[in-house]
PDB file of C-alpha atoms in Angstrom:
ATOM      1  CA  MET I   1     211.192  73.204 -32.314  1.00  0.00           C
ATOM      2  CA  THR I   2     212.214  75.230 -29.764  1.00  0.00           C
ATOM      3  CA  ILE I   3     214.261  79.339 -29.892  1.00  0.00           C
ATOM      4  CA  ASN I   4     216.076  79.445 -27.132  1.00  0.00           C
ATOM      5  CA  SER I   5     218.176  82.545 -27.418  1.00  0.00           C
ATOM      6  CA  ILE I   6     219.190  85.264 -29.530  1.00  0.00           C
ATOM      7  CA  TYR I   7     222.016  87.291 -29.621  1.00  0.00           C
ATOM      8  CA  ILE I   8     223.822  90.356 -31.957  1.00  0.00           C
ATOM      9  CA  LEU I   9     227.574  90.912 -31.557  1.00  0.00           C
ATOM     10  CA  ASN I  10     228.881  94.125 -33.042  1.00  0.00           C
ATOM     11  CA  LYS I  11     232.075  93.930 -35.341  1.00  0.00           C
ATOM     12  CA  ALA I  12     234.534  94.206 -31.788  1.00  0.00           C
ATOM     13  CA  GLY I  13     232.458  91.291 -30.159  1.00  0.00           C
ATOM     14  CA  THR I  14     230.738  93.430 -27.896  1.00  0.00           C
ATOM     15  CA  LEU I  15     226.620  92.593 -27.473  1.00  0.00           C
ATOM     16  CA  ILE I  16     223.995  94.869 -28.631  1.00  0.00           C
ATOM     17  CA  TYR I  17     221.238  92.417 -28.916  1.00  0.00           C
ATOM     18  CA  GLN I  18     219.817  89.332 -26.331  1.00  0.00           C
ATOM     19  CA  ASN I  19     216.226  87.756 -25.752  1.00  0.00           C
ATOM     20  CA  ASP I  20     215.411  84.696 -24.542  1.00  0.00           C
ATOM     21  CA  PHE I  21     212.266  82.890 -25.488  1.00  0.00           C
ATOM     22  CA  GLY I  22     209.972  80.395 -23.820  1.00  0.00           C
ATOM     23  CA  ASN I  23     210.806  79.176 -20.420  1.00  0.00           C
ATOM     24  CA  THR I  24     214.798  79.477 -20.369  1.00  0.00           C
ATOM     25  CA  GLU I  25     216.462  80.934 -17.192  1.00  0.00           C
ATOM     26  CA  LYS I  26     217.990  84.190 -17.143  1.00  0.00           C
ATOM     27  CA  LEU I  27     221.613  84.962 -16.345  1.00  0.00           C
ATOM     28  CA  SER I  28     222.651  88.256 -15.273  1.00  0.00           C
ATOM     29  CA  HIS I  29     223.269  90.814 -17.730  1.00  0.00           C
ATOM     30  CA  ASN I  30     226.922  90.908 -17.330  1.00  0.00           C
ATOM     31  CA  SER I  31     226.709  87.635 -18.125  1.00  0.00           C
ATOM     32  CA  TYR I  32     225.399  87.529 -21.335  1.00  0.00           C
ATOM     33  CA  ILE I  33     227.829  90.271 -22.412  1.00  0.00           C
ATOM     34  CA  ARG I  34     230.583  87.707 -21.288  1.00  0.00           C
ATOM     35  CA  LEU I  35     229.010  85.065 -23.434  1.00  0.00           C
ATOM     36  CA  GLY I  36     228.832  87.191 -26.091  1.00  0.00           C
ATOM     37  CA  SER I  37     232.460  88.357 -26.027  1.00  0.00           C
ATOM     38  CA  THR I  38     233.455  84.642 -25.481  1.00  0.00           C
ATOM     39  CA  PHE I  39     231.979  83.537 -29.034  1.00  0.00           C
ATOM     40  CA  HIS I  40     233.490  86.160 -30.500  1.00  0.00           C
ATOM     41  CA  SER I  41     237.180  85.213 -29.697  1.00  0.00           C
ATOM     42  CA  LEU I  42     236.381  81.551 -30.542  1.00  0.00           C
ATOM     43  CA  HIS I  43     235.056  82.663 -33.759  1.00  0.00           C
ATOM     44  CA  ALA I  44     238.034  84.073 -34.038  1.00  0.00           C
ATOM     45  CA  ILE I  45     240.381  81.200 -33.307  1.00  0.00           C
ATOM     46  CA  ALA I  46     238.465  78.417 -35.102  1.00  0.00           C
ATOM     47  CA  SER I  47     238.845  80.006 -38.307  1.00  0.00           C
ATOM     48  CA  ASN I  48     243.044  80.744 -37.355  1.00  0.00           C
ATOM     49  CA  LEU I  49     242.954  76.682 -36.894  1.00  0.00           C
ATOM     50  CA  SER I  50     241.489  75.498 -40.279  1.00  0.00           C
ATOM     51  CA  PRO I  51     244.051  72.828 -41.594  1.00  0.00           C
ATOM     52  CA  VAL I  52     242.874  73.969 -45.110  1.00  0.00           C
ATOM     53  CA  SER I  53     244.800  77.093 -46.860  1.00  0.00           C
ATOM     54  CA  GLY I  54     242.492  79.895 -48.175  1.00  0.00           C
ATOM     55  CA  SER I  55     240.053  82.025 -45.958  1.00  0.00           C
ATOM     56  CA  SER I  56     238.025  80.221 -43.594  1.00  0.00           C
ATOM     57  CA  SER I  57     235.062  81.857 -41.706  1.00  0.00           C
ATOM     58  CA  GLY I  58     234.312  81.291 -37.779  1.00  0.00           C
ATOM     59  CA  ILE I  59     231.891  78.608 -36.706  1.00  0.00           C
ATOM     60  CA  GLU I  60     228.942  78.523 -38.170  1.00  0.00           C
ATOM     61  CA  VAL I  61     227.216  75.686 -36.187  1.00  0.00           C
ATOM     62  CA  ILE I  62     228.031  74.317 -32.452  1.00  0.00           C
ATOM     63  CA  GLU I  63     226.301  70.462 -32.082  1.00  0.00           C
ATOM     64  CA  THR I  64     226.067  69.406 -28.481  1.00  0.00           C
ATOM     65  CA  GLU I  65     223.433  67.301 -26.794  1.00  0.00           C
ATOM     66  CA  ALA I  66     221.458  69.929 -25.302  1.00  0.00           C
ATOM     67  CA  PHE I  67     221.084  72.490 -28.494  1.00  0.00           C
ATOM     68  CA  LYS I  68     221.881  73.581 -31.490  1.00  0.00           C
ATOM     69  CA  LEU I  69     224.076  77.368 -31.747  1.00  0.00           C
ATOM     70  CA  GLN I  70     223.799  78.476 -35.344  1.00  0.00           C
ATOM     71  CA  CYS I  71     225.608  81.672 -36.449  1.00  0.00           C
ATOM     72  CA  PHE I  72     225.721  84.343 -39.528  1.00  0.00           C
ATOM     73  CA  GLN I  73     228.127  86.918 -39.553  1.00  0.00           C
ATOM     74  CA  THR I  74     227.486  89.981 -41.791  1.00  0.00           C
ATOM     75  CA  HIS I  75     230.380  91.594 -44.776  1.00  0.00           C
ATOM     76  CA  THR I  76     230.340  94.397 -42.395  1.00  0.00           C
ATOM     77  CA  GLY I  77     231.140  92.188 -39.582  1.00  0.00           C
ATOM     78  CA  ILE I  78     227.933  91.777 -37.378  1.00  0.00           C
ATOM     79  CA  LYS I  79     227.248  88.064 -35.692  1.00  0.00           C
ATOM     80  CA  PHE I  80     223.942  86.790 -35.527  1.00  0.00           C
ATOM     81  CA  TYR I  81     223.580  83.716 -33.424  1.00  0.00           C
ATOM     82  CA  VAL I  82     220.830  81.472 -32.318  1.00  0.00           C
ATOM     83  CA  ILE I  83     220.532  79.080 -29.822  1.00  0.00           C
ATOM     84  CA  ALA I  84     217.984  76.530 -30.610  1.00  0.00           C
ATOM     85  CA  ASP I  85     216.918  72.779 -30.122  1.00  0.00           C
ATOM     86  CA  PRO I  86     219.321  70.482 -31.420  1.00  0.00           C
ATOM     87  CA  ASN I  87     217.077  68.973 -34.691  1.00  0.00           C
ATOM     88  CA  HIS I  88     215.948  72.388 -35.670  1.00  0.00           C
ATOM     89  CA  GLN I  89     216.741  72.607 -39.188  1.00  0.00           C
ATOM     90  CA  GLN I  90     215.603  76.241 -40.440  1.00  0.00           C
ATOM     91  CA  LEU I  91     217.878  78.441 -38.522  1.00  0.00           C
ATOM     92  CA  GLU I  92     219.737  79.647 -41.734  1.00  0.00           C
ATOM     93  CA  GLU I  93     217.038  81.083 -43.331  1.00  0.00           C
ATOM     94  CA  LEU I  94     215.982  82.213 -39.681  1.00  0.00           C
ATOM     95  CA  LEU I  95     219.102  84.456 -39.180  1.00  0.00           C
ATOM     96  CA  HIS I  96     218.829  85.786 -42.882  1.00  0.00           C
ATOM     97  CA  GLY I  97     215.748  87.071 -41.837  1.00  0.00           C
ATOM     98  CA  VAL I  98     216.383  88.731 -38.610  1.00  0.00           C
ATOM     99  CA  TYR I  99     219.103  90.635 -40.311  1.00  0.00           C
ATOM    100  CA  GLU I 100     216.830  91.833 -42.975  1.00  0.00           C
ATOM    101  CA  LEU I 101     214.789  93.166 -39.434  1.00  0.00           C
ATOM    102  CA  TYR I 102     217.916  94.463 -38.787  1.00  0.00           C
ATOM    103  CA  THR I 103     218.560  96.132 -41.909  1.00  0.00           C
ATOM    104  CA  ASP I 104     215.047  97.613 -42.219  1.00  0.00           C
ATOM    105  CA  TYR I 105     214.103  98.435 -37.895  1.00  0.00           C
ATOM    106  CA  VAL I 106     217.554  99.483 -36.751  1.00  0.00           C
ATOM    107  CA  LEU I 107     220.156 100.358 -39.164  1.00  0.00           C
ATOM    108  CA  LYS I 108     217.189 102.196 -40.982  1.00  0.00           C
ATOM    109  CA  ASN I 109     216.055 103.826 -37.576  1.00  0.00           C
ATOM    110  CA  PRO I 110     218.011 107.682 -37.726  1.00  0.00           C
ATOM    111  CA  PHE I 111     217.945 107.349 -33.771  1.00  0.00           C
ATOM    112  CA  TYR I 112     220.002 104.593 -33.771  1.00  0.00           C
ATOM    113  CA  GLU I 113     223.673 105.113 -33.052  1.00  0.00           C
ATOM    114  CA  ILE I 114     225.572 102.110 -35.035  1.00  0.00           C
ATOM    115  CA  GLU I 115     227.238  99.407 -32.821  1.00  0.00           C
ATOM    116  CA  MET I 116     225.408 100.631 -30.045  1.00  0.00           C
ATOM    117  CA  GLN I 117     222.982  98.371 -27.891  1.00  0.00           C
ATOM    118  CA  ILE I 118     219.670  97.987 -29.516  1.00  0.00           C
ATOM    119  CA  ARG I 119     216.522  99.782 -28.327  1.00  0.00           C
ATOM    120  CA  CYS I 120     214.042  99.785 -30.589  1.00  0.00           C
ATOM    121  CA  ASP I 121     210.573  98.210 -30.139  1.00  0.00           C
ATOM    122  CA  LEU I 122     209.817  97.584 -33.255  1.00  0.00           C
ATOM    123  CA  PHE I 123     212.044  95.807 -33.947  1.00  0.00           C
ATOM    124  CA  ASP I 124     211.658  93.466 -30.755  1.00  0.00           C
ATOM    125  CA  TYR I 125     207.837  93.605 -31.934  1.00  0.00           C
ATOM    126  CA  LYS I 126     208.650  91.963 -35.946  1.00  0.00           C
ATOM    127  CA  LEU I 127     211.386  89.770 -34.346  1.00  0.00           C
ATOM    128  CA  ASN I 128     209.080  87.990 -31.428  1.00  0.00           C
ATOM    129  CA  ARG I 129     206.647  87.577 -34.809  1.00  0.00           C
ATOM    130  CA  LEU I 130     208.799  86.384 -36.647  1.00  0.00           C
ATOM    131  CA  LEU I 131     210.121  83.428 -34.351  1.00  0.00           C
ATOM    132  CA  GLY I 132     206.109  83.005 -33.438  1.00  0.00           C
ATOM    133  CA  VAL I 133     205.770  82.179 -37.334  1.00  0.00           C
ATOM    134  CA  ARG I 134     208.656  79.821 -37.653  1.00  0.00           C
ATOM    135  CA  GLU I 135     207.547  77.712 -33.913  1.00  0.00           C
TER     136      GLU I 135
ATOM    137  CA  MET K   1     237.334  64.022 -46.193  1.00  0.00           C
ATOM    138  CA  ILE K   2     239.873  63.824 -42.812  1.00  0.00           C
ATOM    139  CA  TYR K   3     242.332  66.027 -42.599  1.00  0.00           C
ATOM    140  CA  ASN K   4     243.747  65.192 -39.476  1.00  0.00           C
ATOM    141  CA  ILE K   5     243.473  63.727 -35.567  1.00  0.00           C
ATOM    142  CA  TYR K   6     244.910  65.172 -32.325  1.00  0.00           C
ATOM    143  CA  ILE K   7     244.815  63.448 -29.233  1.00  0.00           C
ATOM    144  CA  PHE K   8     245.285  64.973 -25.966  1.00  0.00           C
ATOM    145  CA  ASN K   9     245.943  63.811 -22.515  1.00  0.00           C
ATOM    146  CA  LYS K  10     244.298  65.184 -19.916  1.00  0.00           C
ATOM    147  CA  ASP K  11     246.877  67.900 -19.149  1.00  0.00           C
ATOM    148  CA  GLY K  12     246.440  69.545 -22.624  1.00  0.00           C
ATOM    149  CA  THR K  13     249.405  67.660 -23.684  1.00  0.00           C
ATOM    150  CA  CYS K  14     249.404  66.183 -27.540  1.00  0.00           C
ATOM    151  CA  ILE K  15     250.317  63.072 -27.433  1.00  0.00           C
ATOM    152  CA  TYR K  16     249.022  62.210 -30.946  1.00  0.00           C
ATOM    153  CA  TYR K  17     248.732  63.923 -34.198  1.00  0.00           C
ATOM    154  CA  GLU K  18     248.380  63.389 -37.850  1.00  0.00           C
ATOM    155  CA  ASP K  19     247.359  64.593 -41.213  1.00  0.00           C
ATOM    156  CA  TRP K  20     246.336  63.577 -44.208  1.00  0.00           C
ATOM    157  CA  ASN K  21     245.233  65.255 -47.117  1.00  0.00           C
ATOM    158  CA  LYS K  22     247.300  67.768 -46.301  1.00  0.00           C
ATOM    159  CA  LYS K  23     246.317  70.988 -48.044  1.00  0.00           C
ATOM    160  CA  LYS K  24     247.948  73.997 -45.758  1.00  0.00           C
ATOM    161  CA  GLN K  25     251.070  73.547 -43.932  1.00  0.00           C
ATOM    162  CA  SER K  26     251.402  74.720 -40.575  1.00  0.00           C
ATOM    163  CA  GLN K  27     254.595  77.508 -39.332  1.00  0.00           C
ATOM    164  CA  ASN K  28     254.449  75.969 -35.403  1.00  0.00           C
ATOM    165  CA  GLN K  29     252.588  73.014 -34.783  1.00  0.00           C
ATOM    166  CA  SER K  30     253.061  72.457 -31.462  1.00  0.00           C
ATOM    167  CA  GLU K  31     252.029  76.379 -30.724  1.00  0.00           C
ATOM    168  CA  ASP K  32     248.715  75.112 -33.081  1.00  0.00           C
ATOM    169  CA  GLN K  33     248.024  72.253 -30.425  1.00  0.00           C
ATOM    170  CA  LYS K  34     248.124  74.244 -27.712  1.00  0.00           C
ATOM    171  CA  LEU K  35     245.860  76.957 -29.191  1.00  0.00           C
ATOM    172  CA  LEU K  36     243.171  74.184 -29.856  1.00  0.00           C
ATOM    173  CA  PHE K  37     243.380  72.443 -26.366  1.00  0.00           C
ATOM    174  CA  GLY K  38     242.640  76.695 -24.958  1.00  0.00           C
ATOM    175  CA  MET K  39     240.118  77.090 -27.601  1.00  0.00           C
ATOM    176  CA  LEU K  40     238.369  74.028 -26.779  1.00  0.00           C
ATOM    177  CA  TYR K  41     238.607  74.773 -23.293  1.00  0.00           C
ATOM    178  CA  SER K  42     237.056  77.343 -23.515  1.00  0.00           C
ATOM    179  CA  LEU K  43     234.417  76.527 -25.968  1.00  0.00           C
ATOM    180  CA  LYS K  44     233.185  73.868 -23.556  1.00  0.00           C
ATOM    181  CA  ALA K  45     232.933  76.497 -20.756  1.00  0.00           C
ATOM    182  CA  PHE K  46     231.072  78.596 -23.051  1.00  0.00           C
ATOM    183  CA  ILE K  47     229.019  75.834 -23.670  1.00  0.00           C
ATOM    184  CA  THR K  48     227.900  74.959 -20.327  1.00  0.00           C
ATOM    185  CA  SER K  49     227.077  78.574 -19.427  1.00  0.00           C
ATOM    186  CA  SER K  50     224.433  79.005 -23.261  1.00  0.00           C
ATOM    187  CA  SER K  51     222.825  75.538 -22.564  1.00  0.00           C
ATOM    188  CA  PRO K  52     219.329  75.770 -21.292  1.00  0.00           C
ATOM    189  CA  LYS K  53     219.505  72.869 -20.546  1.00  0.00           C
ATOM    190  CA  LYS K  54     221.732  70.866 -18.002  1.00  0.00           C
ATOM    191  CA  ILE K  55     225.145  69.496 -20.146  1.00  0.00           C
ATOM    192  CA  ASP K  56     227.447  66.667 -19.004  1.00  0.00           C
ATOM    193  CA  ASP K  57     230.840  68.419 -19.300  1.00  0.00           C
ATOM    194  CA  LYS K  58     232.169  64.709 -20.640  1.00  0.00           C
ATOM    195  CA  THR K  59     229.585  63.958 -23.458  1.00  0.00           C
ATOM    196  CA  GLY K  60     228.138  67.164 -24.036  1.00  0.00           C
ATOM    197  CA  PHE K  61     229.598  68.773 -27.120  1.00  0.00           C
ATOM    198  CA  HIS K  62     229.551  67.379 -30.115  1.00  0.00           C
ATOM    199  CA  CYS K  63     231.146  69.368 -33.184  1.00  0.00           C
ATOM    200  CA  TYR K  64     231.458  72.414 -34.512  1.00  0.00           C
ATOM    201  CA  LYS K  65     231.295  73.666 -38.216  1.00  0.00           C
ATOM    202  CA  THR K  66     233.002  76.489 -40.561  1.00  0.00           C
ATOM    203  CA  SER K  67     232.816  77.066 -44.060  1.00  0.00           C
ATOM    204  CA  THR K  68     236.422  75.311 -44.610  1.00  0.00           C
ATOM    205  CA  TYR K  69     236.088  72.589 -42.453  1.00  0.00           C
ATOM    206  CA  LYS K  70     234.127  70.606 -39.264  1.00  0.00           C
ATOM    207  CA  LEU K  71     235.634  69.440 -35.836  1.00  0.00           C
ATOM    208  CA  HIS K  72     234.658  66.164 -34.518  1.00  0.00           C
ATOM    209  CA  TYR K  73     234.916  65.997 -30.650  1.00  0.00           C
ATOM    210  CA  TYR K  74     235.222  63.417 -28.280  1.00  0.00           C
ATOM    211  CA  GLU K  75     236.026  63.245 -24.800  1.00  0.00           C
ATOM    212  CA  THR K  76     236.530  59.487 -22.357  1.00  0.00           C
ATOM    213  CA  LEU K  77     235.547  59.884 -18.607  1.00  0.00           C
ATOM    214  CA  SER K  78     239.367  59.906 -18.051  1.00  0.00           C
ATOM    215  CA  CYS K  79     239.878  63.259 -20.073  1.00  0.00           C
ATOM    216  CA  ILE K  80     241.643  62.040 -22.902  1.00  0.00           C
ATOM    217  CA  LYS K  81     240.398  64.002 -26.193  1.00  0.00           C
ATOM    218  CA  PHE K  82     240.069  63.145 -29.213  1.00  0.00           C
ATOM    219  CA  ILE K  83     239.787  65.236 -31.828  1.00  0.00           C
ATOM    220  CA  ILE K  84     238.891  64.917 -35.785  1.00  0.00           C
ATOM    221  CA  MET K  85     238.679  67.653 -38.515  1.00  0.00           C
ATOM    222  CA  SER K  86     237.199  66.856 -41.623  1.00  0.00           C
ATOM    223  CA  ASP K  87     235.675  68.779 -44.327  1.00  0.00           C
ATOM    224  CA  PRO K  88     232.420  70.521 -43.499  1.00  0.00           C
ATOM    225  CA  ASN K  89     229.966  67.658 -45.214  1.00  0.00           C
ATOM    226  CA  VAL K  90     231.265  64.676 -43.446  1.00  0.00           C
ATOM    227  CA  PRO K  91     228.314  63.422 -40.996  1.00  0.00           C
ATOM    228  CA  ASP K  92     228.662  62.612 -37.410  1.00  0.00           C
ATOM    229  CA  LEU K  93     232.560  60.897 -36.253  1.00  0.00           C
ATOM    230  CA  ARG K  94     231.526  60.221 -32.838  1.00  0.00           C
ATOM    231  CA  ASP K  95     230.792  57.134 -33.546  1.00  0.00           C
ATOM    232  CA  ASP K  96     233.967  56.596 -35.158  1.00  0.00           C
ATOM    233  CA  LEU K  97     235.995  57.798 -32.191  1.00  0.00           C
ATOM    234  CA  LYS K  98     234.363  56.105 -29.405  1.00  0.00           C
ATOM    235  CA  LYS K  99     235.572  53.200 -31.175  1.00  0.00           C
ATOM    236  CA  ILE K 100     239.057  54.692 -32.263  1.00  0.00           C
ATOM    237  CA  TYR K 101     239.168  54.782 -28.184  1.00  0.00           C
ATOM    238  CA  SER K 102     237.944  51.360 -27.490  1.00  0.00           C
ATOM    239  CA  GLN K 103     239.421  49.363 -29.634  1.00  0.00           C
ATOM    240  CA  ILE K 104     242.581  51.065 -30.981  1.00  0.00           C
ATOM    241  CA  PHE K 105     243.503  52.956 -28.224  1.00  0.00           C
ATOM    242  CA  VAL K 106     242.888  51.132 -24.960  1.00  0.00           C
ATOM    243  CA  GLU K 107     244.273  48.108 -26.544  1.00  0.00           C
ATOM    244  CA  TYR K 108     247.761  49.530 -28.139  1.00  0.00           C
ATOM    245  CA  VAL K 109     248.674  52.371 -26.174  1.00  0.00           C
ATOM    246  CA  ILE K 110     246.999  52.003 -22.403  1.00  0.00           C
ATOM    247  CA  LYS K 111     247.814  48.058 -22.257  1.00  0.00           C
ATOM    248  CA  ASN K 112     251.366  48.169 -23.686  1.00  0.00           C
ATOM    249  CA  PRO K 113     253.498  48.100 -20.418  1.00  0.00           C
ATOM    250  CA  ILE K 114     256.286  50.120 -22.009  1.00  0.00           C
ATOM    251  CA  TYR K 115     253.926  52.848 -22.783  1.00  0.00           C
ATOM    252  CA  LYS K 116     254.194  56.269 -20.233  1.00  0.00           C
ATOM    253  CA  HIS K 117     251.429  58.234 -19.467  1.00  0.00           C
ATOM    254  CA  GLY K 118     251.951  61.716 -20.382  1.00  0.00           C
ATOM    255  CA  THR K 119     254.040  61.262 -23.370  1.00  0.00           C
ATOM    256  CA  THR K 120     253.584  61.275 -26.919  1.00  0.00           C
ATOM    257  CA  VAL K 121     252.479  58.223 -28.186  1.00  0.00           C
ATOM    258  CA  LYS K 122     255.302  55.836 -30.719  1.00  0.00           C
ATOM    259  CA  CYS K 123     253.992  52.874 -31.094  1.00  0.00           C
ATOM    260  CA  ASP K 124     254.083  51.432 -34.420  1.00  0.00           C
ATOM    261  CA  THR K 125     251.230  49.078 -34.020  1.00  0.00           C
ATOM    262  CA  PHE K 126     248.815  51.966 -32.869  1.00  0.00           C
ATOM    263  CA  ILE K 127     249.694  54.019 -35.638  1.00  0.00           C
ATOM    264  CA  ASN K 128     249.415  51.306 -38.085  1.00  0.00           C
ATOM    265  CA  GLN K 129     246.172  49.860 -36.347  1.00  0.00           C
ATOM    266  CA  LEU K 130     244.301  53.940 -36.638  1.00  0.00           C
ATOM    267  CA  ASN K 131     245.573  54.519 -40.137  1.00  0.00           C
ATOM    268  CA  LEU K 132     243.839  51.090 -40.936  1.00  0.00           C
ATOM    269  CA  TYR K 133     240.707  52.138 -39.539  1.00  0.00           C
ATOM    270  CA  LEU K 134     240.392  55.587 -40.602  1.00  0.00           C
ATOM    271  CA  LYS K 135     241.901  54.818 -44.116  1.00  0.00           C
ATOM    272  CA  GLN K 136     238.966  52.363 -44.792  1.00  0.00           C
ATOM    273  CA  MET K 137     236.164  54.909 -43.543  1.00  0.00           C
ATOM    274  CA  PRO K 138     233.904  55.885 -46.690  1.00  0.00           C
ATOM    275  CA  SER K 139     234.160  59.944 -45.448  1.00  0.00           C
ATOM    276  CA  PHE K 140     238.201  59.382 -45.282  1.00  0.00           C
ATOM    277  CA  SER K 141     239.629  60.843 -49.157  1.00  0.00           C
ATOM    278  CA  SER K 142     236.271  61.832 -50.413  1.00  0.00           C
TER     279      SER K 142
END
C-alpha cells in the first residue's frame, strides 16, 4: 500500500507542509500551494451543500480510480490530507498519527511560528518513519 | 438512505432534481444547483492535478464523503452528470447511476422526440421509472 503525498494546511487554507513519497513526479512549488488552497475551498463548499440539517464536516474521503484522498481536520482548523492507493485502509489512523507528530515536534518547537511553513528536521524524520512502518 | 438526485447537462444546467427523505429545507434551490456544479467542476480539476497517475476526465472521480453525506458521481461520454447524495454508509452507487443513465434516461428522455435538449425533464414516464428504480434499491430508505 503506497502513500503518494501528504499535505498540511493551516486554518486559512495556506499550505504549510507538503511531501511526496515514492516515484510520484514533482510539481512546481506554486502548484502545490494552489492545490492546497483549492482543497480548502472544496472542503468548505462540501459542508455547505449538505442535504442534512445540522452542521456537516467538509470532505473526509475522495475516491477516484487512481487514488484515494483522506482528510482530517482538527478542532483548531488545521487540515491534514493524504493521497494514497485506492485500496489503502488505515488512512484515518495514519492521519491521527501524523497529528500526534505535529503536536509533538512542530507545536512544541519553540522556534516554530504558528501558521507558518513547517521546517523541522525532526518532524520530517519522524514522519518518514511513521509512513515507512505503515507501508 | 438516499437524499436526492441531480442530473446536469454539459452546459451545467440542472435538468432534473428530486429529493426524498427530506432533512433540510433549501433556501434557494437554483443557487444550490449552480454551487454544486461549480464545486464538482473544480473538484475534477483538483483531482486531475493531484493524481499520481494519469486519470480519465470522465471516469476518474467516483465519490466523496463527509460526516453527514456521501456524493456519488457518474459522468457519461456526452458530459451528462448524474449525482446522488446519500448517507455516508451507502456503498458505491456508480453501477446504479450507469443503469439509471442507460436504462431509464436514454430510454425515456433521449428517445422521447418531444424532449428538447437542455431543458428541464418533465416527462412523467421517466420520473415514474426513476422513482420505481430508486425505491427498490436496498439503500433507499435505510
